[in-house]
């Protein structure tokens, strides 16, 4: 079963850059059948899509975050990453990475990582 | 701001049937993009309940079912149980945003 695991710092200072990585358990990261995404959830709020990437490197971003978010992928390391610049308290959230089937087969999610933006 | 609208809460007694609606538009559900449903227990990651509008992953009880019509989708829970108390989210793709969209979320309470 495909598994994903987020990693990165749990505390980031305001105005700095948030950097997270997602390790994927198998070669599905190179497959045309999947795309990979970051989703976040502020405390007590709903789910918000941050952006997605395909194994080719093609990306899509939430328009509200496009100017600050960058998603990259390293298929040789079975990993994709999120960088978000100039963070503020509004970026405090649990960040999930997930793999989405392009053939209607559902999705697989990591357990999530809590990131707090505070000085 | 979520593109897909859900009722904030629904409730029912054990054994009853409840439904959760997910209302979208012609750029997402109405454009025939798949709808997926997630259950989120407190402190846990979302779990796939229904994928591609009507399919259940193995291990999900058949008390959960999904449907889609026009620009809306629904999740039904029959034989409601205490363990079904959770937040539920729908999700689809939006062609105007060129990305994933999530519902506003619905809290299910078992009375």
mmCIF file of N, CA and C in Angstrom, chain B residues 23-102:
data_model
loop_
_atom_site.group_PDB
_atom_site.id
_atom_site.type_symbol
_atom_site.label_atom_id
_atom_site.label_comp_id
_atom_site.label_asym_id
_atom_site.label_seq_id
_atom_site.Cartn_x
_atom_site.Cartn_y
_atom_site.Cartn_z
ATOM 1 N N UNK B 23 -22.508 20.889 -2.747
ATOM 2 C CA UNK B 23 -23.005 21.649 -3.891
ATOM 3 C C UNK B 23 -21.871 22.397 -4.566
ATOM 4 N N UNK B 24 -21.728 22.164 -5.857
ATOM 5 C CA UNK B 24 -20.672 22.801 -6.626
ATOM 6 C C UNK B 24 -21.233 23.627 -7.759
ATOM 7 N N UNK B 25 -20.553 23.565 -8.912
ATOM 8 C CA UNK B 25 -20.965 24.368 -10.062
ATOM 9 C C UNK B 25 -20.564 23.658 -11.355
ATOM 10 N N UNK B 26 -20.791 24.349 -12.463
ATOM 11 C CA UNK B 26 -20.522 23.720 -13.754
ATOM 12 C C UNK B 26 -19.035 23.654 -14.096
ATOM 13 N N UNK B 27 -18.187 24.170 -13.208
ATOM 14 C CA UNK B 27 -16.747 24.059 -13.465
ATOM 15 C C UNK B 27 -16.102 22.955 -12.626
ATOM 16 N N UNK B 28 -16.877 22.298 -11.794
ATOM 17 C CA UNK B 28 -16.321 21.201 -10.993
ATOM 18 C C UNK B 28 -17.248 19.971 -11.062
ATOM 19 N N UNK B 29 -18.139 19.796 -10.117
ATOM 20 C CA UNK B 29 -18.988 18.603 -10.128
ATOM 21 C C UNK B 29 -19.816 18.538 -11.405
ATOM 22 N N UNK B 30 -20.352 19.680 -11.821
ATOM 23 C CA UNK B 30 -21.183 19.728 -13.019
ATOM 24 C C UNK B 30 -20.427 19.461 -14.305
ATOM 25 N N UNK B 31 -19.100 19.541 -14.249
ATOM 26 C CA UNK B 31 -18.261 19.266 -15.412
ATOM 27 C C UNK B 31 -17.825 17.801 -15.445
ATOM 28 N N UNK B 32 -18.476 17.002 -14.635
ATOM 29 C CA UNK B 32 -18.266 15.543 -14.619
ATOM 30 C C UNK B 32 -16.943 15.129 -13.982
ATOM 31 N N UNK B 33 -16.327 16.029 -13.213
ATOM 32 C CA UNK B 33 -15.151 15.608 -12.462
ATOM 33 C C UNK B 33 -15.601 14.736 -11.288
ATOM 34 N N UNK B 34 -14.773 13.767 -10.934
ATOM 35 C CA UNK B 34 -15.088 12.871 -9.830
ATOM 36 C C UNK B 34 -15.211 13.634 -8.515
ATOM 37 N N UNK B 35 -16.046 13.088 -7.639
ATOM 38 C CA UNK B 35 -16.189 13.606 -6.283
ATOM 39 C C UNK B 35 -15.676 12.540 -5.316
ATOM 40 N N UNK B 36 -14.903 12.969 -4.355
ATOM 41 C CA UNK B 36 -14.365 12.067 -3.339
ATOM 42 C C UNK B 36 -14.825 12.559 -1.975
ATOM 43 N N UNK B 37 -15.015 11.628 -1.070
ATOM 44 C CA UNK B 37 -15.465 11.953 0.284
ATOM 45 C C UNK B 37 -14.434 11.449 1.294
ATOM 46 N N UNK B 38 -14.178 12.275 2.315
ATOM 47 C CA UNK B 38 -13.229 11.934 3.357
ATOM 48 C C UNK B 38 -13.894 12.035 4.717
ATOM 49 N N UNK B 39 -13.478 11.145 5.606
ATOM 50 C CA UNK B 39 -13.869 11.203 7.012
ATOM 51 C C UNK B 39 -12.637 11.619 7.817
ATOM 52 N N UNK B 40 -12.804 12.595 8.689
ATOM 53 C CA UNK B 40 -11.678 13.019 9.519
ATOM 54 C C UNK B 40 -12.062 12.948 10.991
ATOM 55 N N UNK B 41 -11.453 12.021 11.693
ATOM 56 C CA UNK B 41 -11.628 11.914 13.137
ATOM 57 C C UNK B 41 -10.729 12.936 13.813
ATOM 58 N N UNK B 42 -11.062 13.343 15.036
ATOM 59 C CA UNK B 42 -10.253 14.364 15.727
ATOM 60 C C UNK B 42 -8.782 13.979 15.817
ATOM 61 N N UNK B 43 -7.935 14.899 15.395
ATOM 62 C CA UNK B 43 -6.491 14.689 15.486
ATOM 63 C C UNK B 43 -5.906 13.759 14.445
ATOM 64 N N UNK B 44 -6.728 13.314 13.495
ATOM 65 C CA UNK B 44 -6.255 12.355 12.497
ATOM 66 C C UNK B 44 -6.277 12.949 11.103
ATOM 67 N N UNK B 45 -5.559 12.306 10.191
ATOM 68 C CA UNK B 45 -5.579 12.714 8.786
ATOM 69 C C UNK B 45 -6.894 12.292 8.143
ATOM 70 N N UNK B 46 -7.309 12.979 7.091
ATOM 71 C CA UNK B 46 -8.514 12.546 6.362
ATOM 72 C C UNK B 46 -8.347 11.130 5.825
ATOM 73 N N UNK B 47 -9.438 10.386 5.871
ATOM 74 C CA UNK B 47 -9.450 9.007 5.380
ATOM 75 C C UNK B 47 -10.438 8.929 4.225
ATOM 76 N N UNK B 48 -10.054 8.276 3.150
ATOM 77 C CA UNK B 48 -10.939 8.162 1.986
ATOM 78 C C UNK B 48 -12.123 7.258 2.322
ATOM 79 N N UNK B 49 -13.333 7.792 2.161
ATOM 80 C CA UNK B 49 -14.556 7.018 2.369
ATOM 81 C C UNK B 49 -15.155 6.561 1.049
ATOM 82 N N UNK B 50 -15.217 7.493 0.109
ATOM 83 C CA UNK B 50 -15.775 7.247 -1.208
ATOM 84 C C UNK B 50 -14.836 7.892 -2.228
ATOM 85 N N UNK B 51 -14.512 7.166 -3.296
ATOM 86 C CA UNK B 51 -13.720 7.761 -4.372
ATOM 87 C C UNK B 51 -14.455 7.600 -5.692
ATOM 88 N N UNK B 52 -14.152 8.496 -6.618
ATOM 89 C CA UNK B 52 -14.824 8.505 -7.923
ATOM 90 C C UNK B 52 -16.337 8.442 -7.749
ATOM 91 N N UNK B 53 -16.824 9.256 -6.824
ATOM 92 C CA UNK B 53 -18.257 9.522 -6.605
ATOM 93 C C UNK B 53 -19.032 8.398 -5.931
ATOM 94 N N UNK B 54 -18.745 7.130 -6.260
ATOM 95 C CA UNK B 54 -19.604 6.038 -5.765
ATOM 96 C C UNK B 54 -18.844 4.833 -5.223
ATOM 97 N N UNK B 55 -17.526 4.835 -5.283
ATOM 98 C CA UNK B 55 -16.768 3.641 -4.931
ATOM 99 C C UNK B 55 -16.234 3.694 -3.493
ATOM 100 N N UNK B 56 -16.282 2.554 -2.824
ATOM 101 C CA UNK B 56 -15.746 2.456 -1.456
ATOM 102 C C UNK B 56 -14.429 1.690 -1.466
ATOM 103 N N UNK B 57 -13.384 2.239 -0.823
ATOM 104 C CA UNK B 57 -12.154 1.449 -0.667
ATOM 105 C C UNK B 57 -12.442 0.216 0.193
ATOM 106 N N UNK B 58 -11.604 -0.790 0.053
ATOM 107 C CA UNK B 58 -11.781 -1.975 0.887
ATOM 108 C C UNK B 58 -11.629 -1.568 2.352
ATOM 109 N N UNK B 59 -12.488 -2.125 3.178
ATOM 110 C CA UNK B 59 -12.450 -1.822 4.601
ATOM 111 C C UNK B 59 -13.459 -0.771 5.029
ATOM 112 N N UNK B 60 -14.011 -0.023 4.086
ATOM 113 C CA UNK B 60 -15.040 0.954 4.419
ATOM 114 C C UNK B 60 -16.399 0.250 4.419
ATOM 115 N N UNK B 61 -17.139 0.356 5.514
ATOM 116 C CA UNK B 61 -18.429 -0.359 5.591
ATOM 117 C C UNK B 61 -19.400 0.095 4.511
ATOM 118 N N UNK B 62 -20.262 -0.823 4.092
ATOM 119 C CA UNK B 62 -21.227 -0.472 3.047
ATOM 120 C C UNK B 62 -22.360 0.409 3.573
ATOM 121 N N UNK B 63 -22.259 0.826 4.838
ATOM 122 C CA UNK B 63 -23.209 1.815 5.370
ATOM 123 C C UNK B 63 -22.975 3.188 4.726
ATOM 124 N N UNK B 64 -21.792 3.358 4.149
ATOM 125 C CA UNK B 64 -21.444 4.612 3.496
ATOM 126 C C UNK B 64 -21.646 4.473 1.981
ATOM 127 N N UNK B 65 -22.352 5.446 1.399
ATOM 128 C CA UNK B 65 -22.560 5.403 -0.043
ATOM 129 C C UNK B 65 -22.551 6.806 -0.610
ATOM 130 N N UNK B 66 -22.118 6.917 -1.870
ATOM 131 C CA UNK B 66 -22.040 8.205 -2.518
ATOM 132 C C UNK B 66 -22.866 8.240 -3.777
ATOM 133 N N UNK B 67 -23.317 9.446 -4.121
ATOM 134 C CA UNK B 67 -24.053 9.639 -5.362
ATOM 135 C C UNK B 67 -23.731 11.022 -5.904
ATOM 136 N N UNK B 68 -24.052 11.210 -7.186
ATOM 137 C CA UNK B 68 -23.787 12.498 -7.831
ATOM 138 C C UNK B 68 -24.867 12.769 -8.846
ATOM 139 N N UNK B 69 -25.312 14.019 -8.917
ATOM 140 C CA UNK B 69 -26.315 14.418 -9.909
ATOM 141 C C UNK B 69 -26.145 15.893 -10.210
ATOM 142 N N UNK B 70 -25.962 16.202 -11.489
ATOM 143 C CA UNK B 70 -25.809 17.595 -11.873
ATOM 144 C C UNK B 70 -24.595 18.235 -11.237
ATOM 145 N N UNK B 71 -24.833 19.329 -10.539
ATOM 146 C CA UNK B 71 -23.724 20.051 -9.896
ATOM 147 C C UNK B 71 -23.596 19.720 -8.414
ATOM 148 N N UNK B 72 -24.211 18.638 -7.971
ATOM 149 C CA UNK B 72 -24.158 18.264 -6.556
ATOM 150 C C UNK B 72 -23.813 16.797 -6.374
ATOM 151 N N UNK B 73 -23.343 16.504 -5.174
ATOM 152 C CA UNK B 73 -23.068 15.128 -4.780
ATOM 153 C C UNK B 73 -23.574 14.943 -3.355
ATOM 154 N N UNK B 74 -23.742 13.696 -2.960
ATOM 155 C CA UNK B 74 -24.224 13.405 -1.615
ATOM 156 C C UNK B 74 -23.509 12.195 -1.039
ATOM 157 N N UNK B 75 -23.332 12.235 0.267
ATOM 158 C CA UNK B 75 -22.831 11.094 1.021
ATOM 159 C C UNK B 75 -23.952 10.663 1.963
ATOM 160 N N UNK B 76 -24.286 9.395 1.945
ATOM 161 C CA UNK B 76 -25.306 8.855 2.845
ATOM 162 C C UNK B 76 -24.662 7.897 3.829
ATOM 163 N N UNK B 77 -25.075 8.013 5.073
ATOM 164 C CA UNK B 77 -24.647 7.076 6.111
ATOM 165 C C UNK B 77 -25.913 6.418 6.650
ATOM 166 N N UNK B 78 -26.038 5.115 6.446
ATOM 167 C CA UNK B 78 -27.193 4.395 6.982
ATOM 168 C C UNK B 78 -26.764 3.617 8.216
ATOM 169 N N UNK B 79 -27.715 3.363 9.098
ATOM 170 C CA UNK B 79 -27.372 2.658 10.325
ATOM 171 C C UNK B 79 -26.309 3.387 11.113
ATOM 172 N N UNK B 80 -26.551 4.674 11.359
ATOM 173 C CA UNK B 80 -25.580 5.545 12.013
ATOM 174 C C UNK B 80 -25.052 4.926 13.316
ATOM 175 N N UNK B 81 -23.738 5.000 13.512
ATOM 176 C CA UNK B 81 -23.123 4.468 14.720
ATOM 177 C C UNK B 81 -22.307 5.555 15.423
ATOM 178 N N UNK B 82 -22.075 5.357 16.708
ATOM 179 C CA UNK B 82 -21.341 6.351 17.501
ATOM 180 C C UNK B 82 -19.969 6.646 16.900
ATOM 181 N N UNK B 83 -19.355 5.634 16.322
ATOM 182 C CA UNK B 83 -18.011 5.805 15.744
ATOM 183 C C UNK B 83 -18.021 6.648 14.469
ATOM 184 N N UNK B 84 -19.214 6.977 13.962
ATOM 185 C CA UNK B 84 -19.297 7.805 12.751
ATOM 186 C C UNK B 84 -19.207 9.290 13.068
ATOM 187 N N UNK B 85 -19.171 9.629 14.367
ATOM 188 C CA UNK B 85 -19.008 11.045 14.725
ATOM 189 C C UNK B 85 -17.655 11.531 14.251
ATOM 190 N N UNK B 86 -17.673 12.505 13.333
ATOM 191 C CA UNK B 86 -16.445 12.968 12.702
ATOM 192 C C UNK B 86 -16.798 14.141 11.799
ATOM 193 N N UNK B 87 -15.761 14.721 11.198
ATOM 194 C CA UNK B 87 -15.944 15.725 10.154
ATOM 195 C C UNK B 87 -15.837 15.034 8.799
ATOM 196 N N UNK B 88 -16.667 15.469 7.855
ATOM 197 C CA UNK B 88 -16.701 14.873 6.520
ATOM 198 C C UNK B 88 -16.499 15.973 5.478
ATOM 199 N N UNK B 89 -15.658 15.676 4.489
ATOM 200 C CA UNK B 89 -15.345 16.641 3.439
ATOM 201 C C UNK B 89 -15.535 16.007 2.059
ATOM 202 N N UNK B 90 -16.102 16.770 1.140
ATOM 203 C CA UNK B 90 -16.103 16.360 -0.253
ATOM 204 C C UNK B 90 -14.946 17.054 -0.966
ATOM 205 N N UNK B 91 -14.573 16.506 -2.103
ATOM 206 C CA UNK B 91 -13.452 17.069 -2.869
ATOM 207 C C UNK B 91 -13.646 16.763 -4.338
ATOM 208 N N UNK B 92 -13.291 17.708 -5.192
ATOM 209 C CA UNK B 92 -13.371 17.501 -6.633
ATOM 210 C C UNK B 92 -12.253 18.296 -7.302
ATOM 211 N N UNK B 93 -12.374 18.461 -8.600
ATOM 212 C CA UNK B 93 -11.423 19.255 -9.372
ATOM 213 C C UNK B 93 -12.192 20.398 -10.018
ATOM 214 N N UNK B 94 -11.568 21.570 -10.110
ATOM 215 C CA UNK B 94 -12.233 22.704 -10.711
ATOM 216 C C UNK B 94 -11.443 23.193 -11.925
ATOM 217 N N UNK B 95 -12.118 23.287 -13.053
ATOM 218 C CA UNK B 95 -11.432 23.656 -14.293
ATOM 219 C C UNK B 95 -11.133 25.148 -14.372
ATOM 220 N N UNK B 96 -11.855 25.970 -13.627
ATOM 221 C CA UNK B 96 -11.558 27.406 -13.631
ATOM 222 C C UNK B 96 -10.339 27.695 -12.765
ATOM 223 N N UNK B 97 -10.238 26.998 -11.630
ATOM 224 C CA UNK B 97 -9.100 27.168 -10.734
ATOM 225 C C UNK B 97 -7.907 26.328 -11.154
ATOM 226 N N UNK B 98 -8.150 25.361 -12.042
ATOM 227 C CA UNK B 98 -7.100 24.414 -12.436
ATOM 228 C C UNK B 98 -6.482 23.745 -11.220
ATOM 229 N N UNK B 99 -7.345 23.239 -10.366
ATOM 230 C CA UNK B 99 -6.824 22.563 -9.190
ATOM 231 C C UNK B 99 -7.907 21.902 -8.381
ATOM 232 N N UNK B 100 -7.475 21.311 -7.269
ATOM 233 C CA UNK B 100 -8.399 20.603 -6.393
ATOM 234 C C UNK B 100 -9.220 21.599 -5.572
ATOM 235 N N UNK B 101 -10.438 21.215 -5.279
ATOM 236 C CA UNK B 101 -11.298 22.003 -4.408
ATOM 237 C C UNK B 101 -11.902 21.093 -3.353
ATOM 238 N N UNK B 102 -12.039 21.635 -2.157
ATOM 239 C CA UNK B 102 -12.616 20.897 -1.044
ATOM 240 C C UNK B 102 -13.922 21.546 -0.617
#
